[in-house]
Amino acid sequence: MNEKTWSVNIVIDDHKSAETGAQTRASARLHTNGRATFVGTGLARRNSHHTDVSEVSDDMAAARALADLSHQLYEAAAQREAVTRSALTSARAADFGLRRSSA
């Protein structure tokens, strides 16, 4: 079996701005073996009345970061699959053309 291990590191921080108020931001970074690194981001507004319950906004921001990461990984896989399919189709067309001209 050819086993691979990928890891995701999630970093969560809080910040305030006059425009958005208190927010929690999460970055989910996927580390793969020898491939591109993907980074998903997620934001959650922190309720000013619940300053003692930061876990809710942490969880929401992390979940959104993972969802963004998942979407990016899915899109990258779909693009690679499309390129592979195109190459196979071209190879089959070329093979068909060779067989047809030699007959």
PDB file of N, CA, C and O in Angstrom, residues 13-75:
ATOM      1  N   ASP A  13      -6.974  33.829  15.012  1.00  0.00           N
ATOM      2  CA  ASP A  13      -6.650  35.071  15.709  1.00  0.00           C
ATOM      3  C   ASP A  13      -7.873  35.982  15.737  1.00  0.00           C
ATOM      4  O   ASP A  13      -8.823  35.794  14.981  1.00  0.00           O
ATOM      5  N   ASP A  14      -7.846  36.916  16.644  1.00  0.00           N
ATOM      6  CA  ASP A  14      -8.938  37.877  16.805  1.00  0.00           C
ATOM      7  C   ASP A  14      -8.416  39.264  16.488  1.00  0.00           C
ATOM      8  O   ASP A  14      -7.258  39.589  16.768  1.00  0.00           O
ATOM      9  N   HIS A  15      -9.282  40.068  15.909  1.00  0.00           N
ATOM     10  CA  HIS A  15      -8.920  41.461  15.666  1.00  0.00           C
ATOM     11  C   HIS A  15     -10.174  42.317  15.621  1.00  0.00           C
ATOM     12  O   HIS A  15     -11.278  41.824  15.419  1.00  0.00           O
ATOM     13  N   LYS A  16      -9.982  43.600  15.845  1.00  0.00           N
ATOM     14  CA  LYS A  16     -11.090  44.543  15.839  1.00  0.00           C
ATOM     15  C   LYS A  16     -10.809  45.635  14.819  1.00  0.00           C
ATOM     16  O   LYS A  16      -9.672  46.022  14.602  1.00  0.00           O
ATOM     17  N   SER A  17     -11.882  46.079  14.190  1.00  0.00           N
ATOM     18  CA  SER A  17     -11.783  47.230  13.307  1.00  0.00           C
ATOM     19  C   SER A  17     -13.044  48.065  13.475  1.00  0.00           C
ATOM     20  O   SER A  17     -14.085  47.552  13.891  1.00  0.00           O
ATOM     21  N   ALA A  18     -12.943  49.333  13.132  1.00  0.00           N
ATOM     22  CA  ALA A  18     -14.101  50.213  13.254  1.00  0.00           C
ATOM     23  C   ALA A  18     -15.204  49.798  12.295  1.00  0.00           C
ATOM     24  O   ALA A  18     -16.389  49.950  12.586  1.00  0.00           O
ATOM     25  N   GLU A  19     -14.821  49.238  11.158  1.00  0.00           N
ATOM     26  CA  GLU A  19     -15.799  48.859  10.128  1.00  0.00           C
ATOM     27  C   GLU A  19     -16.529  47.561  10.453  1.00  0.00           C
ATOM     28  O   GLU A  19     -17.739  47.463  10.302  1.00  0.00           O
ATOM     29  N   THR A  20     -15.804  46.554  10.871  1.00  0.00           N
ATOM     30  CA  THR A  20     -16.402  45.232  11.046  1.00  0.00           C
ATOM     31  C   THR A  20     -16.618  44.847  12.505  1.00  0.00           C
ATOM     32  O   THR A  20     -17.276  43.841  12.776  1.00  0.00           O
ATOM     33  N   GLY A  21     -16.047  45.581  13.433  1.00  0.00           N
ATOM     34  CA  GLY A  21     -16.158  45.218  14.841  1.00  0.00           C
ATOM     35  C   GLY A  21     -15.189  44.096  15.173  1.00  0.00           C
ATOM     36  O   GLY A  21     -14.177  43.908  14.518  1.00  0.00           O
ATOM     37  N   ALA A  22     -15.524  43.327  16.188  1.00  0.00           N
ATOM     38  CA  ALA A  22     -14.660  42.222  16.605  1.00  0.00           C
ATOM     39  C   ALA A  22     -14.888  41.025  15.686  1.00  0.00           C
ATOM     40  O   ALA A  22     -16.022  40.626  15.452  1.00  0.00           O
ATOM     41  N   GLN A  23     -13.786  40.483  15.180  1.00  0.00           N
ATOM     42  CA  GLN A  23     -13.857  39.312  14.300  1.00  0.00           C
ATOM     43  C   GLN A  23     -12.830  38.277  14.707  1.00  0.00           C
ATOM     44  O   GLN A  23     -11.781  38.599  15.256  1.00  0.00           O
ATOM     45  N   THR A  24     -13.165  37.048  14.416  1.00  0.00           N
ATOM     46  CA  THR A  24     -12.226  35.947  14.553  1.00  0.00           C
ATOM     47  C   THR A  24     -11.891  35.476  13.150  1.00  0.00           C
ATOM     48  O   THR A  24     -12.778  35.297  12.319  1.00  0.00           O
ATOM     49  N   ARG A  25     -10.602  35.318  12.889  1.00  0.00           N
ATOM     50  CA  ARG A  25     -10.150  34.857  11.573  1.00  0.00           C
ATOM     51  C   ARG A  25      -9.387  33.554  11.754  1.00  0.00           C
ATOM     52  O   ARG A  25      -8.595  33.407  12.677  1.00  0.00           O
ATOM     53  N   ALA A  26      -9.655  32.598  10.874  1.00  0.00           N
ATOM     54  CA  ALA A  26      -8.939  31.322  10.892  1.00  0.00           C
ATOM     55  C   ALA A  26      -8.315  31.088   9.533  1.00  0.00           C
ATOM     56  O   ALA A  26      -8.913  31.405   8.499  1.00  0.00           O
ATOM     57  N   SER A  27      -7.103  30.556   9.541  1.00  0.00           N
ATOM     58  CA  SER A  27      -6.423  30.134   8.319  1.00  0.00           C
ATOM     59  C   SER A  27      -6.137  28.647   8.452  1.00  0.00           C
ATOM     60  O   SER A  27      -5.541  28.215   9.445  1.00  0.00           O
ATOM     61  N   ALA A  28      -6.580  27.877   7.476  1.00  0.00           N
ATOM     62  CA  ALA A  28      -6.335  26.437   7.458  1.00  0.00           C
ATOM     63  C   ALA A  28      -5.355  26.148   6.325  1.00  0.00           C
ATOM     64  O   ALA A  28      -5.666  26.356   5.158  1.00  0.00           O
ATOM     65  N   ARG A  29      -4.155  25.715   6.671  1.00  0.00           N
ATOM     66  CA  ARG A  29      -3.100  25.463   5.687  1.00  0.00           C
ATOM     67  C   ARG A  29      -2.903  23.958   5.537  1.00  0.00           C
ATOM     68  O   ARG A  29      -2.605  23.260   6.504  1.00  0.00           O
ATOM     69  N   LEU A  30      -3.095  23.473   4.302  1.00  0.00           N
ATOM     70  CA  LEU A  30      -2.920  22.054   3.999  1.00  0.00           C
ATOM     71  C   LEU A  30      -1.512  21.823   3.475  1.00  0.00           C
ATOM     72  O   LEU A  30      -1.085  22.480   2.522  1.00  0.00           O
ATOM     73  N   HIS A  31      -0.793  20.928   4.122  1.00  0.00           N
ATOM     74  CA  HIS A  31       0.553  20.557   3.708  1.00  0.00           C
ATOM     75  C   HIS A  31       0.485  19.169   3.078  1.00  0.00           C
ATOM     76  O   HIS A  31       0.045  18.217   3.715  1.00  0.00           O
ATOM     77  N   THR A  32       0.887  19.087   1.812  1.00  0.00           N
ATOM     78  CA  THR A  32       0.903  17.799   1.117  1.00  0.00           C
ATOM     79  C   THR A  32       2.340  17.417   0.816  1.00  0.00           C
ATOM     80  O   THR A  32       3.248  18.225   0.960  1.00  0.00           O
ATOM     81  N   ASN A  33       2.532  16.205   0.388  1.00  0.00           N
ATOM     82  CA  ASN A  33       3.873  15.723   0.063  1.00  0.00           C
ATOM     83  C   ASN A  33       4.286  16.196  -1.330  1.00  0.00           C
ATOM     84  O   ASN A  33       3.830  15.660  -2.325  1.00  0.00           O
ATOM     85  N   GLY A  34       5.116  17.221  -1.384  1.00  0.00           N
ATOM     86  CA  GLY A  34       5.675  17.656  -2.644  1.00  0.00           C
ATOM     87  C   GLY A  34       4.729  18.377  -3.582  1.00  0.00           C
ATOM     88  O   GLY A  34       5.055  18.586  -4.738  1.00  0.00           O
ATOM     89  N   ARG A  35       3.551  18.742  -3.128  1.00  0.00           N
ATOM     90  CA  ARG A  35       2.603  19.444  -3.984  1.00  0.00           C
ATOM     91  C   ARG A  35       2.367  20.835  -3.441  1.00  0.00           C
ATOM     92  O   ARG A  35       2.879  21.214  -2.407  1.00  0.00           O
ATOM     93  N   ALA A  36       1.560  21.576  -4.127  1.00  0.00           N
ATOM     94  CA  ALA A  36       1.236  22.931  -3.712  1.00  0.00           C
ATOM     95  C   ALA A  36       0.565  22.928  -2.341  1.00  0.00           C
ATOM     96  O   ALA A  36      -0.110  21.977  -1.976  1.00  0.00           O
ATOM     97  N   THR A  37       0.765  23.987  -1.609  1.00  0.00           N
ATOM     98  CA  THR A  37       0.106  24.160  -0.322  1.00  0.00           C
ATOM     99  C   THR A  37      -1.147  24.989  -0.545  1.00  0.00           C
ATOM    100  O   THR A  37      -1.124  25.994  -1.232  1.00  0.00           O
ATOM    101  N   PHE A  38      -2.243  24.564   0.032  1.00  0.00           N
ATOM    102  CA  PHE A  38      -3.505  25.279  -0.078  1.00  0.00           C
ATOM    103  C   PHE A  38      -3.786  25.959   1.262  1.00  0.00           C
ATOM    104  O   PHE A  38      -3.512  25.395   2.324  1.00  0.00           O
ATOM    105  N   VAL A  39      -4.363  27.175   1.200  1.00  0.00           N
ATOM    106  CA  VAL A  39      -4.712  27.911   2.413  1.00  0.00           C
ATOM    107  C   VAL A  39      -6.158  28.377   2.300  1.00  0.00           C
ATOM    108  O   VAL A  39      -6.513  29.108   1.380  1.00  0.00           O
ATOM    109  N   GLY A  40      -6.984  27.939   3.226  1.00  0.00           N
ATOM    110  CA  GLY A  40      -8.368  28.386   3.298  1.00  0.00           C
ATOM    111  C   GLY A  40      -8.518  29.399   4.420  1.00  0.00           C
ATOM    112  O   GLY A  40      -7.811  29.317   5.427  1.00  0.00           O
ATOM    113  N   THR A  41      -9.409  30.342   4.237  1.00  0.00           N
ATOM    114  CA  THR A  41      -9.631  31.342   5.278  1.00  0.00           C
ATOM    115  C   THR A  41     -11.105  31.388   5.654  1.00  0.00           C
ATOM    116  O   THR A  41     -11.973  31.117   4.829  1.00  0.00           O
ATOM    117  N   GLY A  42     -11.357  31.728   6.891  1.00  0.00           N
ATOM    118  CA  GLY A  42     -12.722  31.865   7.376  1.00  0.00           C
ATOM    119  C   GLY A  42     -12.819  32.968   8.407  1.00  0.00           C
ATOM    120  O   GLY A  42     -11.882  33.190   9.178  1.00  0.00           O
ATOM    121  N   LEU A  43     -13.920  33.671   8.395  1.00  0.00           N
ATOM    122  CA  LEU A  43     -14.161  34.762   9.334  1.00  0.00           C
ATOM    123  C   LEU A  43     -15.449  34.512  10.109  1.00  0.00           C
ATOM    124  O   LEU A  43     -16.383  33.903   9.587  1.00  0.00           O
ATOM    125  N   ALA A  44     -15.484  34.993  11.324  1.00  0.00           N
ATOM    126  CA  ALA A  44     -16.700  34.944  12.137  1.00  0.00           C
ATOM    127  C   ALA A  44     -16.744  36.218  12.965  1.00  0.00           C
ATOM    128  O   ALA A  44     -15.725  36.661  13.497  1.00  0.00           O
ATOM    129  N   ARG A  45     -17.918  36.800  13.031  1.00  0.00           N
ATOM    130  CA  ARG A  45     -18.082  37.981  13.884  1.00  0.00           C
ATOM    131  C   ARG A  45     -18.190  37.539  15.329  1.00  0.00           C
ATOM    132  O   ARG A  45     -18.870  36.566  15.638  1.00  0.00           O
ATOM    133  N   ARG A  46     -17.534  38.271  16.157  1.00  0.00           N
ATOM    134  CA  ARG A  46     -17.596  37.963  17.589  1.00  0.00           C
ATOM    135  C   ARG A  46     -18.676  38.834  18.218  1.00  0.00           C
ATOM    136  O   ARG A  46     -18.661  40.044  18.081  1.00  0.00           O
ATOM    137  N   ASN A  47     -19.610  38.195  18.881  1.00  0.00           N
ATOM    138  CA  ASN A  47     -20.676  38.915  19.552  1.00  0.00           C
ATOM    139  C   ASN A  47     -20.096  39.641  20.766  1.00  0.00           C
ATOM    140  O   ASN A  47     -19.516  39.015  21.652  1.00  0.00           O
ATOM    141  N   SER A  48     -20.247  40.951  20.795  1.00  0.00           N
ATOM    142  CA  SER A  48     -19.656  41.752  21.874  1.00  0.00           C
ATOM    143  C   SER A  48     -20.234  41.406  23.243  1.00  0.00           C
ATOM    144  O   SER A  48     -19.610  41.659  24.268  1.00  0.00           O
ATOM    145  N   HIS A  49     -21.398  40.810  23.288  1.00  0.00           N
ATOM    146  CA  HIS A  49     -22.020  40.424  24.557  1.00  0.00           C
ATOM    147  C   HIS A  49     -21.520  39.077  25.064  1.00  0.00           C
ATOM    148  O   HIS A  49     -21.791  38.712  26.194  1.00  0.00           O
ATOM    149  N   HIS A  50     -20.800  38.344  24.227  1.00  0.00           N
ATOM    150  CA  HIS A  50     -20.335  37.004  24.605  1.00  0.00           C
ATOM    151  C   HIS A  50     -18.818  36.923  24.578  1.00  0.00           C
ATOM    152  O   HIS A  50     -18.250  35.981  24.031  1.00  0.00           O
ATOM    153  N   THR A  51     -18.161  37.888  25.165  1.00  0.00           N
ATOM    154  CA  THR A  51     -16.693  37.910  25.132  1.00  0.00           C
ATOM    155  C   THR A  51     -16.075  36.730  25.874  1.00  0.00           C
ATOM    156  O   THR A  51     -14.944  36.354  25.605  1.00  0.00           O
ATOM    157  N   ASP A  52     -16.804  36.129  26.794  1.00  0.00           N
ATOM    158  CA  ASP A  52     -16.263  35.010  27.555  1.00  0.00           C
ATOM    159  C   ASP A  52     -16.453  33.663  26.848  1.00  0.00           C
ATOM    160  O   ASP A  52     -15.996  32.640  27.329  1.00  0.00           O
ATOM    161  N   VAL A  53     -17.130  33.658  25.714  1.00  0.00           N
ATOM    162  CA  VAL A  53     -17.374  32.413  24.977  1.00  0.00           C
ATOM    163  C   VAL A  53     -16.753  32.535  23.592  1.00  0.00           C
ATOM    164  O   VAL A  53     -17.432  32.588  22.572  1.00  0.00           O
ATOM    165  N   SER A  54     -15.435  32.574  23.540  1.00  0.00           N
ATOM    166  CA  SER A  54     -14.741  32.741  22.260  1.00  0.00           C
ATOM    167  C   SER A  54     -14.769  31.471  21.415  1.00  0.00           C
ATOM    168  O   SER A  54     -14.543  31.524  20.208  1.00  0.00           O
ATOM    169  N   GLU A  55     -15.073  30.329  22.020  1.00  0.00           N
ATOM    170  CA  GLU A  55     -15.065  29.067  21.290  1.00  0.00           C
ATOM    171  C   GLU A  55     -16.065  29.060  20.147  1.00  0.00           C
ATOM    172  O   GLU A  55     -15.821  28.424  19.119  1.00  0.00           O
ATOM    173  N   VAL A  56     -17.180  29.754  20.310  1.00  0.00           N
ATOM    174  CA  VAL A  56     -18.199  29.755  19.255  1.00  0.00           C
ATOM    175  C   VAL A  56     -17.638  30.392  17.994  1.00  0.00           C
ATOM    176  O   VAL A  56     -17.723  29.817  16.901  1.00  0.00           O
ATOM    177  N   SER A  57     -17.048  31.576  18.107  1.00  0.00           N
ATOM    178  CA  SER A  57     -16.502  32.233  16.917  1.00  0.00           C
ATOM    179  C   SER A  57     -15.260  31.505  16.411  1.00  0.00           C
ATOM    180  O   SER A  57     -15.012  31.464  15.204  1.00  0.00           O
ATOM    181  N   ASP A  58     -14.467  30.907  17.311  1.00  0.00           N
ATOM    182  CA  ASP A  58     -13.314  30.099  16.880  1.00  0.00           C
ATOM    183  C   ASP A  58     -13.783  28.929  16.021  1.00  0.00           C
ATOM    184  O   ASP A  58     -13.233  28.667  14.939  1.00  0.00           O
ATOM    185  N   ASP A  59     -14.807  28.217  16.506  1.00  0.00           N
ATOM    186  CA  ASP A  59     -15.336  27.060  15.781  1.00  0.00           C
ATOM    187  C   ASP A  59     -15.894  27.475  14.422  1.00  0.00           C
ATOM    188  O   ASP A  59     -15.654  26.809  13.411  1.00  0.00           O
ATOM    189  N   MET A  60     -16.639  28.571  14.399  1.00  0.00           N
ATOM    190  CA  MET A  60     -17.254  29.017  13.153  1.00  0.00           C
ATOM    191  C   MET A  60     -16.197  29.450  12.141  1.00  0.00           C
ATOM    192  O   MET A  60     -16.261  29.083  10.968  1.00  0.00           O
ATOM    193  N   ALA A  61     -15.207  30.207  12.590  1.00  0.00           N
ATOM    194  CA  ALA A  61     -14.144  30.653  11.682  1.00  0.00           C
ATOM    195  C   ALA A  61     -13.346  29.455  11.162  1.00  0.00           C
ATOM    196  O   ALA A  61     -13.019  29.381   9.973  1.00  0.00           O
ATOM    197  N   ALA A  62     -13.039  28.504  12.034  1.00  0.00           N
ATOM    198  CA  ALA A  62     -12.292  27.310  11.619  1.00  0.00           C
ATOM    199  C   ALA A  62     -13.094  26.478  10.629  1.00  0.00           C
ATOM    200  O   ALA A  62     -12.560  25.992   9.625  1.00  0.00           O
ATOM    201  N   ALA A  63     -14.390  26.318  10.888  1.00  0.00           N
ATOM    202  CA  ALA A  63     -15.242  25.554   9.969  1.00  0.00           C
ATOM    203  C   ALA A  63     -15.289  26.222   8.597  1.00  0.00           C
ATOM    204  O   ALA A  63     -15.219  25.544   7.562  1.00  0.00           O
ATOM    205  N   ARG A  64     -15.380  27.540   8.578  1.00  0.00           N
ATOM    206  CA  ARG A  64     -15.402  28.255   7.304  1.00  0.00           C
ATOM    207  C   ARG A  64     -14.067  28.168   6.590  1.00  0.00           C
ATOM    208  O   ARG A  64     -14.011  28.065   5.357  1.00  0.00           O
ATOM    209  N   ALA A  65     -12.979  28.188   7.325  1.00  0.00           N
ATOM    210  CA  ALA A  65     -11.652  28.042   6.715  1.00  0.00           C
ATOM    211  C   ALA A  65     -11.501  26.654   6.099  1.00  0.00           C
ATOM    212  O   ALA A  65     -10.972  26.505   4.987  1.00  0.00           O
ATOM    213  N   LEU A  66     -11.974  25.629   6.800  1.00  0.00           N
ATOM    214  CA  LEU A  66     -11.901  24.270   6.264  1.00  0.00           C
ATOM    215  C   LEU A  66     -12.804  24.104   5.041  1.00  0.00           C
ATOM    216  O   LEU A  66     -12.442  23.398   4.085  1.00  0.00           O
ATOM    217  N   ALA A  67     -13.965  24.745   5.059  1.00  0.00           N
ATOM    218  CA  ALA A  67     -14.854  24.685   3.891  1.00  0.00           C
ATOM    219  C   ALA A  67     -14.195  25.362   2.684  1.00  0.00           C
ATOM    220  O   ALA A  67     -14.263  24.849   1.564  1.00  0.00           O
ATOM    221  N   ASP A  68     -13.542  26.493   2.914  1.00  0.00           N
ATOM    222  CA  ASP A  68     -12.827  27.181   1.836  1.00  0.00           C
ATOM    223  C   ASP A  68     -11.688  26.315   1.314  1.00  0.00           C
ATOM    224  O   ASP A  68     -11.492  26.173   0.101  1.00  0.00           O
ATOM    225  N   LEU A  69     -10.949  25.705   2.220  1.00  0.00           N
ATOM    226  CA  LEU A  69      -9.863  24.806   1.845  1.00  0.00           C
ATOM    227  C   LEU A  69     -10.386  23.634   1.021  1.00  0.00           C
ATOM    228  O   LEU A  69      -9.819  23.272  -0.010  1.00  0.00           O
ATOM    229  N   SER A  70     -11.485  23.051   1.461  1.00  0.00           N
ATOM    230  CA  SER A  70     -12.101  21.936   0.741  1.00  0.00           C
ATOM    231  C   SER A  70     -12.485  22.345  -0.681  1.00  0.00           C
ATOM    232  O   SER A  70     -12.237  21.609  -1.641  1.00  0.00           O
ATOM    233  N   HIS A  71     -13.067  23.506  -0.813  1.00  0.00           N
ATOM    234  CA  HIS A  71     -13.471  24.002  -2.132  1.00  0.00           C
ATOM    235  C   HIS A  71     -12.245  24.180  -3.039  1.00  0.00           C
ATOM    236  O   HIS A  71     -12.273  23.779  -4.209  1.00  0.00           O
ATOM    237  N   GLN A  72     -11.187  24.762  -2.510  1.00  0.00           N
ATOM    238  CA  GLN A  72      -9.967  24.956  -3.302  1.00  0.00           C
ATOM    239  C   GLN A  72      -9.368  23.623  -3.748  1.00  0.00           C
ATOM    240  O   GLN A  72      -8.942  23.473  -4.897  1.00  0.00           O
ATOM    241  N   LEU A  73      -9.336  22.663  -2.853  1.00  0.00           N
ATOM    242  CA  LEU A  73      -8.775  21.350  -3.175  1.00  0.00           C
ATOM    243  C   LEU A  73      -9.628  20.644  -4.226  1.00  0.00           C
ATOM    244  O   LEU A  73      -9.110  20.042  -5.170  1.00  0.00           O
ATOM    245  N   TYR A  74     -10.944  20.748  -4.092  1.00  0.00           N
ATOM    246  CA  TYR A  74     -11.849  20.156  -5.073  1.00  0.00           C
ATOM    247  C   TYR A  74     -11.642  20.793  -6.445  1.00  0.00           C
ATOM    248  O   TYR A  74     -11.571  20.090  -7.459  1.00  0.00           O
ATOM    249  N   GLU A  75     -11.544  22.116  -6.501  1.00  0.00           N
ATOM    250  CA  GLU A  75     -11.336  22.817  -7.774  1.00  0.00           C
ATOM    251  C   GLU A  75     -10.004  22.426  -8.414  1.00  0.00           C
ATOM    252  O   GLU A  75      -9.924  22.223  -9.626  1.00  0.00           O
TER     253      GLU A  75
END
